[in-house]
């Protein structure tokens, strides 16, 4: 898309937002032009919290499907729009609700902690949700002798298990295709080339990547750390969309994206997040569709697990 088209679409989107009393929430992994039309940009925890505080008739969620579902769970009376309903998440897809229900049956007496990167049906089977920002706090809020099921991200789960030393935690075997692709060898090479650089890592990465990190945290946590740190250079081991916000906030610092194993695949980009475009945002606002519609019983069960998370945020 050329710049003229893009600024024309942005103007149209701004007008539609005013006309329809709509706001746009966007995740840091969306493209820079999508981030630019957002009223609120955040990580998955901040976006869930923001969704319930907005005073608007329509929430348009510029992100992946589970994020828009979470907004609808928290705001059943608002119209929640998703510009590209096909924008899924490999992690959420790695945890089918029926299989998860069968897994639960195998572990009676276990409480279920689920990452928000899950479908609403999995959240409905969950006692308490977490995000990468608050997973440690959520797990620590449960008595040490309480056996747990943690899903669906095996990497985040084993990272929390390591931090807490908890043995009574069964992990679901799921993962994110973006975060599992980073190459340790290439990160170590970048470290040799930039000896003063700090390595910042999302906890969805594999354990051997997390081990070489100077900081491990959610997208919002990583952004804050880069601001606080005295370092000038950072090797960024998460989805590359976050670089736009990093460079905007800290123009004097240098951010080096960590490459995946196979550099021809561009797989440090989440293909789902990039499915959200100015075109589909504009037509979604014009048509007030596609909209997230949930089964009320499932929504209520999911709401409990999300509210339990927000209460201990
Ligand atoms: P955050 O919780 O950091 O927003 O991460 C969401 C996500 O999808 C990571 O891949
Ligand atoms: Fe899902 Fe991974 Fe994309 Fe995050 S980066 S939305 S976990 S596929």
mmCIF file of C-alpha atoms and ligand atoms in Angstrom:
data_model
loop_
_atom_site.group_PDB
_atom_site.id
_atom_site.type_symbol
_atom_site.label_atom_id
_atom_site.label_comp_id
_atom_site.label_asym_id
_atom_site.label_seq_id
_atom_site.Cartn_x
_atom_site.Cartn_y
_atom_site.Cartn_z
ATOM 1 C CA UNK A 1 0.000 0.000 0.000
ATOM 2 C CA UNK A 2 1.388 3.438 -0.842
ATOM 3 C CA UNK A 3 1.638 6.246 1.736
ATOM 4 C CA UNK A 4 -1.296 8.189 0.236
ATOM 5 C CA UNK A 5 -3.619 5.194 0.452
ATOM 6 C CA UNK A 6 -2.441 4.493 3.934
ATOM 7 C CA UNK A 7 -3.041 8.042 5.193
ATOM 8 C CA UNK A 8 -6.422 8.179 3.458
ATOM 9 C CA UNK A 9 -7.427 4.928 5.173
ATOM 10 C CA UNK A 10 -6.160 6.203 8.532
ATOM 11 C CA UNK A 11 -8.250 9.382 8.122
ATOM 12 C CA UNK A 12 -11.320 7.311 7.240
ATOM 13 C CA UNK A 13 -10.770 5.096 10.287
ATOM 14 C CA UNK A 14 -10.481 8.133 12.583
ATOM 15 C CA UNK A 15 -13.750 9.515 11.186
ATOM 16 C CA UNK A 16 -15.528 6.173 11.601
ATOM 17 C CA UNK A 17 -14.329 5.907 15.197
ATOM 18 C CA UNK A 18 -15.893 9.293 16.015
ATOM 19 C CA UNK A 19 -19.090 8.637 14.060
ATOM 20 C CA UNK A 20 -19.673 5.225 15.622
ATOM 21 C CA UNK A 21 -18.321 5.824 19.129
ATOM 22 C CA UNK A 22 -15.688 3.135 18.622
ATOM 23 C CA UNK A 23 -12.228 2.667 20.050
ATOM 24 C CA UNK A 24 -9.383 0.533 18.769
ATOM 25 C CA UNK A 25 -7.251 -1.634 21.045
ATOM 26 C CA UNK A 26 -4.062 -2.967 19.444
ATOM 27 C CA UNK A 27 -1.335 -5.367 20.459
ATOM 28 C CA UNK A 28 2.357 -4.450 20.105
ATOM 29 C CA UNK A 29 2.824 -7.172 17.482
ATOM 30 C CA UNK A 30 0.551 -5.542 14.906
ATOM 31 C CA UNK A 31 2.108 -3.497 12.082
ATOM 32 C CA UNK A 32 3.249 0.109 12.750
ATOM 33 C CA UNK A 33 0.403 1.577 10.639
ATOM 34 C CA UNK A 34 -2.173 -0.416 12.601
ATOM 35 C CA UNK A 35 -0.566 0.648 15.893
ATOM 36 C CA UNK A 36 -0.847 4.266 14.709
ATOM 37 C CA UNK A 37 -4.671 4.166 14.527
ATOM 38 C CA UNK A 38 -5.018 2.550 17.963
ATOM 39 C CA UNK A 39 -6.444 4.429 20.943
ATOM 40 C CA UNK A 40 -4.692 2.030 23.246
ATOM 41 C CA UNK A 41 -1.640 -0.094 22.578
ATOM 42 C CA UNK A 42 -0.585 -2.749 25.049
ATOM 43 C CA UNK A 43 0.358 -6.265 26.021
ATOM 44 C CA UNK A 44 -2.322 -8.874 26.487
ATOM 45 C CA UNK A 45 -2.838 -8.125 30.198
ATOM 46 C CA UNK A 46 -3.094 -4.361 29.766
ATOM 47 C CA UNK A 47 -5.468 -4.802 26.835
ATOM 48 C CA UNK A 48 -7.794 -7.065 28.868
ATOM 49 C CA UNK A 49 -7.861 -4.532 31.690
ATOM 50 C CA UNK A 50 -8.358 -1.631 29.280
ATOM 51 C CA UNK A 51 -11.231 -3.407 27.511
ATOM 52 C CA UNK A 52 -13.382 -3.308 30.637
ATOM 53 C CA UNK A 53 -12.638 0.357 31.289
ATOM 54 C CA UNK A 54 -13.434 1.839 27.896
ATOM 55 C CA UNK A 55 -16.398 4.077 27.509
ATOM 56 C CA UNK A 56 -17.466 3.340 23.930
ATOM 57 C CA UNK A 57 -20.214 1.491 22.086
ATOM 58 C CA UNK A 58 -17.788 -0.497 19.949
ATOM 59 C CA UNK A 59 -14.401 -2.047 20.702
ATOM 60 C CA UNK A 60 -12.438 -3.001 17.611
ATOM 61 C CA UNK A 61 -9.681 -5.399 18.549
ATOM 62 C CA UNK A 62 -6.603 -5.132 16.360
ATOM 63 C CA UNK A 63 -4.994 -8.366 17.396
ATOM 64 C CA UNK A 64 -5.625 -12.086 17.254
ATOM 65 C CA UNK A 65 -8.907 -13.881 17.862
ATOM 66 C CA UNK A 66 -8.402 -14.940 21.495
ATOM 67 C CA UNK A 67 -7.692 -11.303 22.451
ATOM 68 C CA UNK A 68 -10.956 -10.071 20.956
ATOM 69 C CA UNK A 69 -12.787 -12.947 22.660
ATOM 70 C CA UNK A 70 -11.303 -11.899 26.001
ATOM 71 C CA UNK A 71 -12.585 -8.352 25.456
ATOM 72 C CA UNK A 72 -16.064 -9.707 24.685
ATOM 73 C CA UNK A 73 -16.017 -11.930 27.772
ATOM 74 C CA UNK A 74 -15.316 -8.856 29.901
ATOM 75 C CA UNK A 75 -17.663 -6.510 28.018
ATOM 76 C CA UNK A 76 -20.721 -8.547 26.982
ATOM 77 C CA UNK A 77 -22.805 -5.402 26.449
ATOM 78 C CA UNK A 78 -20.387 -3.851 23.990
ATOM 79 C CA UNK A 79 -20.059 -4.696 20.340
ATOM 80 C CA UNK A 80 -16.608 -6.277 19.948
ATOM 81 C CA UNK A 81 -15.349 -6.325 16.375
ATOM 82 C CA UNK A 82 -12.495 -8.377 14.945
ATOM 83 C CA UNK A 83 -11.209 -7.112 11.586
ATOM 84 C CA UNK A 84 -9.748 -10.484 10.619
ATOM 85 C CA UNK A 85 -11.421 -13.437 12.364
ATOM 86 C CA UNK A 86 -8.945 -15.811 10.668
ATOM 87 C CA UNK A 87 -6.138 -14.259 12.728
ATOM 88 C CA UNK A 88 -5.652 -17.168 15.114
ATOM 89 C CA UNK A 89 -2.738 -18.077 17.364
ATOM 90 C CA UNK A 90 -0.626 -21.219 17.094
ATOM 91 C CA UNK A 91 -0.467 -21.437 20.878
ATOM 92 C CA UNK A 92 -4.242 -21.178 21.382
ATOM 93 C CA UNK A 93 -4.681 -23.723 18.563
ATOM 94 C CA UNK A 94 -2.325 -26.151 20.290
ATOM 95 C CA UNK A 95 -4.939 -26.594 23.027
ATOM 96 C CA UNK A 96 -8.227 -28.044 21.867
ATOM 97 C CA UNK A 97 -10.983 -27.626 24.502
ATOM 98 C CA UNK A 98 -12.199 -31.241 24.269
ATOM 99 C CA UNK A 99 -8.697 -32.628 24.630
ATOM 100 C CA UNK A 100 -8.043 -30.224 27.488
ATOM 101 C CA UNK A 101 -11.221 -31.403 29.271
ATOM 102 C CA UNK A 102 -10.029 -35.021 28.917
ATOM 103 C CA UNK A 103 -6.582 -33.998 30.245
ATOM 104 C CA UNK A 104 -8.229 -32.407 33.310
ATOM 105 C CA UNK A 105 -10.052 -35.648 34.070
ATOM 106 C CA UNK A 106 -6.684 -37.405 34.388
ATOM 107 C CA UNK A 107 -5.616 -35.030 37.182
ATOM 108 C CA UNK A 108 -8.379 -34.830 39.798
ATOM 109 C CA UNK A 109 -7.815 -32.289 42.576
ATOM 110 C CA UNK A 110 -5.659 -30.073 40.351
ATOM 111 C CA UNK A 111 -6.480 -26.384 39.884
ATOM 112 C CA UNK A 112 -6.156 -25.120 36.324
ATOM 113 C CA UNK A 113 -4.037 -22.089 35.442
ATOM 114 C CA UNK A 114 -4.278 -21.106 31.765
ATOM 115 C CA UNK A 115 -2.436 -18.529 29.792
ATOM 116 C CA UNK A 116 -4.814 -16.040 28.117
ATOM 117 C CA UNK A 117 -3.585 -17.344 24.750
ATOM 118 C CA UNK A 118 -6.457 -19.851 24.774
ATOM 119 C CA UNK A 119 -9.929 -20.091 23.287
ATOM 120 C CA UNK A 120 -12.901 -19.009 25.370
ATOM 121 C CA UNK A 121 -13.858 -22.701 25.750
ATOM 122 C CA UNK A 122 -10.495 -23.494 27.378
ATOM 123 C CA UNK A 123 -10.839 -20.443 29.634
ATOM 124 C CA UNK A 124 -14.217 -21.823 30.696
ATOM 125 C CA UNK A 125 -12.403 -24.975 31.912
ATOM 126 C CA UNK A 126 -9.882 -22.855 33.829
ATOM 127 C CA UNK A 127 -9.794 -21.718 37.466
ATOM 128 C CA UNK A 128 -7.537 -18.753 36.910
ATOM 129 C CA UNK A 129 -6.015 -17.233 33.801
ATOM 130 C CA UNK A 130 -2.624 -15.578 33.567
ATOM 131 C CA UNK A 131 -0.590 -13.649 31.021
ATOM 132 C CA UNK A 132 3.160 -13.550 30.608
ATOM 133 C CA UNK A 133 3.109 -10.398 32.813
ATOM 134 C CA UNK A 134 1.545 -11.997 35.837
ATOM 135 C CA UNK A 135 2.028 -15.784 35.506
ATOM 136 C CA UNK A 136 4.442 -15.902 38.451
ATOM 137 C CA UNK A 137 2.108 -13.874 40.697
ATOM 138 C CA UNK A 138 -0.872 -16.025 39.707
ATOM 139 C CA UNK A 139 0.921 -19.298 40.454
ATOM 140 C CA UNK A 140 2.330 -17.919 43.718
ATOM 141 C CA UNK A 141 -1.173 -16.860 44.780
ATOM 142 C CA UNK A 142 -2.134 -20.546 45.012
ATOM 143 C CA UNK A 143 -1.093 -22.597 48.074
ATOM 144 C CA UNK A 144 2.278 -24.339 47.548
ATOM 145 C CA UNK A 145 0.706 -27.757 48.197
ATOM 146 C CA UNK A 146 -2.097 -27.214 45.646
ATOM 147 C CA UNK A 147 -1.418 -29.386 42.567
ATOM 148 C CA UNK A 148 -1.771 -27.451 39.317
ATOM 149 C CA UNK A 149 -2.367 -27.965 35.638
ATOM 150 C CA UNK A 150 -0.648 -25.222 33.630
ATOM 151 C CA UNK A 151 -1.508 -24.696 29.975
ATOM 152 C CA UNK A 152 -1.089 -24.329 27.145
ATOM 153 C CA UNK A 153 2.482 -22.989 26.853
ATOM 154 C CA UNK A 154 5.077 -25.555 27.938
ATOM 155 C CA UNK A 155 7.875 -22.947 27.825
ATOM 156 C CA UNK A 156 6.156 -20.396 30.046
ATOM 157 C CA UNK A 157 5.052 -23.279 32.300
ATOM 158 C CA UNK A 158 8.548 -24.674 32.747
ATOM 159 C CA UNK A 159 9.956 -21.180 33.300
ATOM 160 C CA UNK A 160 7.436 -20.585 36.131
ATOM 161 C CA UNK A 161 8.117 -24.059 37.487
ATOM 162 C CA UNK A 162 11.817 -23.209 37.631
ATOM 163 C CA UNK A 163 11.230 -19.853 39.346
ATOM 164 C CA UNK A 164 8.873 -21.298 41.970
ATOM 165 C CA UNK A 165 10.553 -24.690 42.379
ATOM 166 C CA UNK A 166 7.033 -26.164 42.233
ATOM 167 C CA UNK A 167 7.024 -29.906 41.557
ATOM 168 C CA UNK A 168 3.235 -30.296 41.609
ATOM 169 C CA UNK A 169 2.611 -28.628 38.252
ATOM 170 C CA UNK A 170 1.526 -30.647 35.211
ATOM 171 C CA UNK A 171 2.187 -28.905 31.893
ATOM 172 C CA UNK A 172 0.108 -28.978 28.713
ATOM 173 C CA UNK A 173 2.383 -29.549 25.736
ATOM 174 C CA UNK A 174 1.687 -26.449 23.607
ATOM 175 C CA UNK A 175 3.877 -23.725 22.129
ATOM 176 C CA UNK A 176 3.988 -20.608 19.956
ATOM 177 C CA UNK A 177 5.471 -21.092 16.490
ATOM 178 C CA UNK A 178 7.149 -17.663 16.569
ATOM 179 C CA UNK A 179 8.869 -17.889 19.937
ATOM 180 C CA UNK A 180 10.064 -21.457 19.452
ATOM 181 C CA UNK A 181 11.990 -20.563 16.303
ATOM 182 C CA UNK A 182 14.765 -18.365 17.701
ATOM 183 C CA UNK A 183 18.302 -19.593 17.221
ATOM 184 C CA UNK A 184 20.582 -19.774 20.272
ATOM 185 C CA UNK A 185 23.644 -19.857 18.070
ATOM 186 C CA UNK A 186 22.672 -16.630 16.306
ATOM 187 C CA UNK A 187 21.826 -14.873 19.582
ATOM 188 C CA UNK A 188 25.241 -15.831 20.979
ATOM 189 C CA UNK A 189 26.867 -14.563 17.793
ATOM 190 C CA UNK A 190 25.016 -11.218 18.155
ATOM 191 C CA UNK A 191 26.185 -11.045 21.786
ATOM 192 C CA UNK A 192 29.784 -11.461 20.634
ATOM 193 C CA UNK A 193 29.317 -8.697 18.060
ATOM 194 C CA UNK A 194 27.588 -6.360 20.571
ATOM 195 C CA UNK A 195 29.218 -7.129 23.934
ATOM 196 C CA UNK A 196 27.385 -4.270 25.731
ATOM 197 C CA UNK A 197 23.933 -5.342 24.518
ATOM 198 C CA UNK A 198 21.327 -6.767 26.898
ATOM 199 C CA UNK A 199 19.337 -9.776 25.752
ATOM 200 C CA UNK A 200 15.586 -9.367 26.358
ATOM 201 C CA UNK A 201 13.440 -12.476 25.981
ATOM 202 C CA UNK A 202 9.730 -13.348 26.039
ATOM 203 C CA UNK A 203 9.023 -16.371 28.297
ATOM 204 C CA UNK A 204 7.342 -18.236 25.429
ATOM 205 C CA UNK A 205 10.868 -18.947 24.137
ATOM 206 C CA UNK A 206 12.584 -22.272 24.771
ATOM 207 C CA UNK A 207 14.422 -22.766 28.106
ATOM 208 C CA UNK A 208 17.901 -22.650 26.543
ATOM 209 C CA UNK A 209 17.082 -19.186 25.103
ATOM 210 C CA UNK A 210 15.614 -17.930 28.399
ATOM 211 C CA UNK A 211 18.852 -19.006 30.093
ATOM 212 C CA UNK A 212 20.957 -16.468 28.169
ATOM 213 C CA UNK A 213 18.552 -13.576 28.879
ATOM 214 C CA UNK A 214 19.379 -10.482 30.896
ATOM 215 C CA UNK A 215 15.646 -9.861 31.233
ATOM 216 C CA UNK A 216 12.654 -12.181 30.746
ATOM 217 C CA UNK A 217 9.149 -10.743 30.545
ATOM 218 C CA UNK A 218 6.020 -9.861 28.646
ATOM 219 C CA UNK A 219 6.070 -7.349 25.814
ATOM 220 C CA UNK A 220 5.156 -4.533 28.250
ATOM 221 C CA UNK A 221 7.790 -5.779 30.721
ATOM 222 C CA UNK A 222 10.456 -5.810 28.008
ATOM 223 C CA UNK A 223 9.563 -2.257 26.945
ATOM 224 C CA UNK A 224 9.822 -0.994 30.527
ATOM 225 C CA UNK A 225 13.121 -2.792 31.079
ATOM 226 C CA UNK A 226 14.663 -1.218 27.943
ATOM 227 C CA UNK A 227 13.682 2.218 29.285
ATOM 228 C CA UNK A 228 15.080 1.573 32.782
ATOM 229 C CA UNK A 229 18.290 -0.110 31.695
ATOM 230 C CA UNK A 230 21.434 1.925 31.257
ATOM 231 C CA UNK A 231 22.423 -0.217 28.271
ATOM 232 C CA UNK A 232 22.296 1.369 24.834
ATOM 233 C CA UNK A 233 21.828 -1.790 22.766
ATOM 234 C CA UNK A 234 19.341 -4.635 23.117
ATOM 235 C CA UNK A 235 19.011 -7.980 21.368
ATOM 236 C CA UNK A 236 15.258 -8.465 21.141
ATOM 237 C CA UNK A 237 14.022 -12.051 21.342
ATOM 238 C CA UNK A 238 10.324 -11.767 20.720
ATOM 239 C CA UNK A 239 8.008 -10.990 17.825
ATOM 240 C CA UNK A 240 9.465 -8.221 15.660
ATOM 241 C CA UNK A 241 6.350 -5.986 15.773
ATOM 242 C CA UNK A 242 7.463 -4.707 19.169
ATOM 243 C CA UNK A 243 10.451 -2.950 17.548
ATOM 244 C CA UNK A 244 8.231 -0.102 16.293
ATOM 245 C CA UNK A 245 7.184 0.867 19.824
ATOM 246 C CA UNK A 246 10.718 0.382 21.161
ATOM 247 C CA UNK A 247 12.215 2.739 18.564
ATOM 248 C CA UNK A 248 9.430 5.263 19.092
ATOM 249 C CA UNK A 249 9.859 5.326 22.883
ATOM 250 C CA UNK A 250 13.649 5.160 22.990
ATOM 251 C CA UNK A 251 15.021 6.682 19.776
ATOM 252 C CA UNK A 252 18.494 7.021 21.295
ATOM 253 C CA UNK A 253 18.797 3.243 21.854
ATOM 254 C CA UNK A 254 19.546 0.474 19.373
ATOM 255 C CA UNK A 255 17.299 -2.584 19.060
ATOM 256 C CA UNK A 256 18.581 -5.634 17.224
ATOM 257 C CA UNK A 257 15.979 -8.274 16.310
ATOM 258 C CA UNK A 258 17.111 -11.824 17.085
ATOM 259 C CA UNK A 259 16.875 -13.979 13.966
ATOM 260 C CA UNK A 260 15.054 -17.290 13.754
ATOM 261 C CA UNK A 261 16.948 -20.481 12.854
ATOM 262 C CA UNK A 262 15.732 -20.297 9.283
ATOM 263 C CA UNK A 263 16.175 -16.671 8.272
ATOM 264 C CA UNK A 264 14.296 -17.122 5.018
ATOM 265 C CA UNK A 265 11.040 -17.869 6.853
ATOM 266 C CA UNK A 266 10.606 -14.435 8.571
ATOM 267 C CA UNK A 267 9.170 -16.436 11.418
ATOM 268 C CA UNK A 268 10.051 -13.880 14.068
ATOM 269 C CA UNK A 269 6.938 -12.221 12.653
ATOM 270 C CA UNK A 270 3.582 -13.519 13.841
ATOM 271 C CA UNK A 271 1.713 -14.128 10.596
ATOM 272 C CA UNK A 272 -1.596 -13.889 12.447
ATOM 273 C CA UNK A 273 -0.934 -10.443 13.915
ATOM 274 C CA UNK A 274 0.101 -9.226 10.466
ATOM 275 C CA UNK A 275 -3.282 -10.261 9.045
ATOM 276 C CA UNK A 276 -4.772 -7.162 10.663
ATOM 277 C CA UNK A 277 -4.545 -4.324 8.128
ATOM 278 C CA UNK A 278 -5.839 -0.781 7.708
ATOM 279 C CA UNK A 279 -8.129 -2.090 4.957
ATOM 280 C CA UNK A 280 -9.821 -4.734 7.088
ATOM 281 C CA UNK A 281 -10.053 -2.355 10.077
ATOM 282 C CA UNK A 282 -11.779 0.227 7.884
ATOM 283 C CA UNK A 283 -14.272 -2.186 6.363
ATOM 284 C CA UNK A 284 -14.929 -3.775 9.782
ATOM 285 C CA UNK A 285 -15.864 -0.369 11.219
ATOM 286 C CA UNK A 286 -17.980 0.483 8.186
ATOM 287 C CA UNK A 287 -19.942 -2.773 8.356
ATOM 288 C CA UNK A 288 -19.765 -3.253 12.142
ATOM 289 C CA UNK A 289 -18.779 -6.830 11.332
ATOM 290 C CA UNK A 290 -17.295 -9.371 11.831
ATOM 291 C CA UNK A 291 -18.366 -9.317 15.445
ATOM 292 C CA UNK A 292 -17.444 -11.657 18.309
ATOM 293 C CA UNK A 293 -20.520 -13.581 19.504
ATOM 294 C CA UNK A 294 -20.182 -15.985 22.431
ATOM 295 C CA UNK A 295 -22.348 -18.627 24.028
ATOM 296 C CA UNK A 296 -23.517 -17.018 27.298
ATOM 297 C CA UNK A 297 -22.853 -20.055 29.510
ATOM 298 C CA UNK A 298 -19.310 -20.424 28.175
ATOM 299 C CA UNK A 299 -18.753 -16.667 28.460
ATOM 300 C CA UNK A 300 -19.753 -16.625 32.118
ATOM 301 C CA UNK A 301 -17.476 -19.549 32.973
ATOM 302 C CA UNK A 302 -14.587 -17.891 31.130
ATOM 303 C CA UNK A 303 -15.300 -14.554 32.815
ATOM 304 C CA UNK A 304 -14.763 -16.131 36.227
ATOM 305 C CA UNK A 305 -11.255 -17.294 35.308
ATOM 306 C CA UNK A 306 -10.306 -13.937 33.772
ATOM 307 C CA UNK A 307 -11.700 -11.948 36.713
ATOM 308 C CA UNK A 308 -9.793 -14.201 39.125
ATOM 309 C CA UNK A 309 -6.664 -13.171 37.243
ATOM 310 C CA UNK A 310 -7.465 -9.453 37.176
ATOM 311 C CA UNK A 311 -8.175 -9.503 40.926
ATOM 312 C CA UNK A 312 -4.580 -10.436 41.685
ATOM 313 C CA UNK A 313 -2.970 -8.547 38.807
HETATM 314 P P1 LIG B 1 2.081 -10.543 25.886
HETATM 315 O O1 LIG B 1 1.408 -11.174 27.059
HETATM 316 O O2 LIG B 1 3.473 -10.141 26.184
HETATM 317 O O3 LIG B 1 1.258 -9.467 25.314
HETATM 318 O O4 LIG B 1 2.240 -11.649 24.766
HETATM 319 C C1 LIG B 1 1.161 -12.064 24.005
HETATM 320 C C2 LIG B 1 1.575 -12.992 22.970
HETATM 321 O O5 LIG B 1 0.809 -13.415 22.159
HETATM 322 C C3 LIG B 1 2.944 -13.417 22.982
HETATM 323 O O6 LIG B 1 3.219 -14.158 21.882
HETATM 324 FE FE1 LIG B 2 0.065 -16.539 19.263
HETATM 325 FE FE2 LIG B 2 2.683 -16.674 19.044
HETATM 326 FE FE3 LIG B 2 1.330 -14.962 17.538
HETATM 327 FE FE4 LIG B 2 1.595 -14.551 20.178
HETATM 328 S S1 LIG B 2 3.212 -14.542 18.649
HETATM 329 S S2 LIG B 2 -0.282 -14.355 18.980
HETATM 330 S S3 LIG B 2 1.514 -16.653 20.951
HETATM 331 S S4 LIG B 2 1.174 -17.203 17.478
#
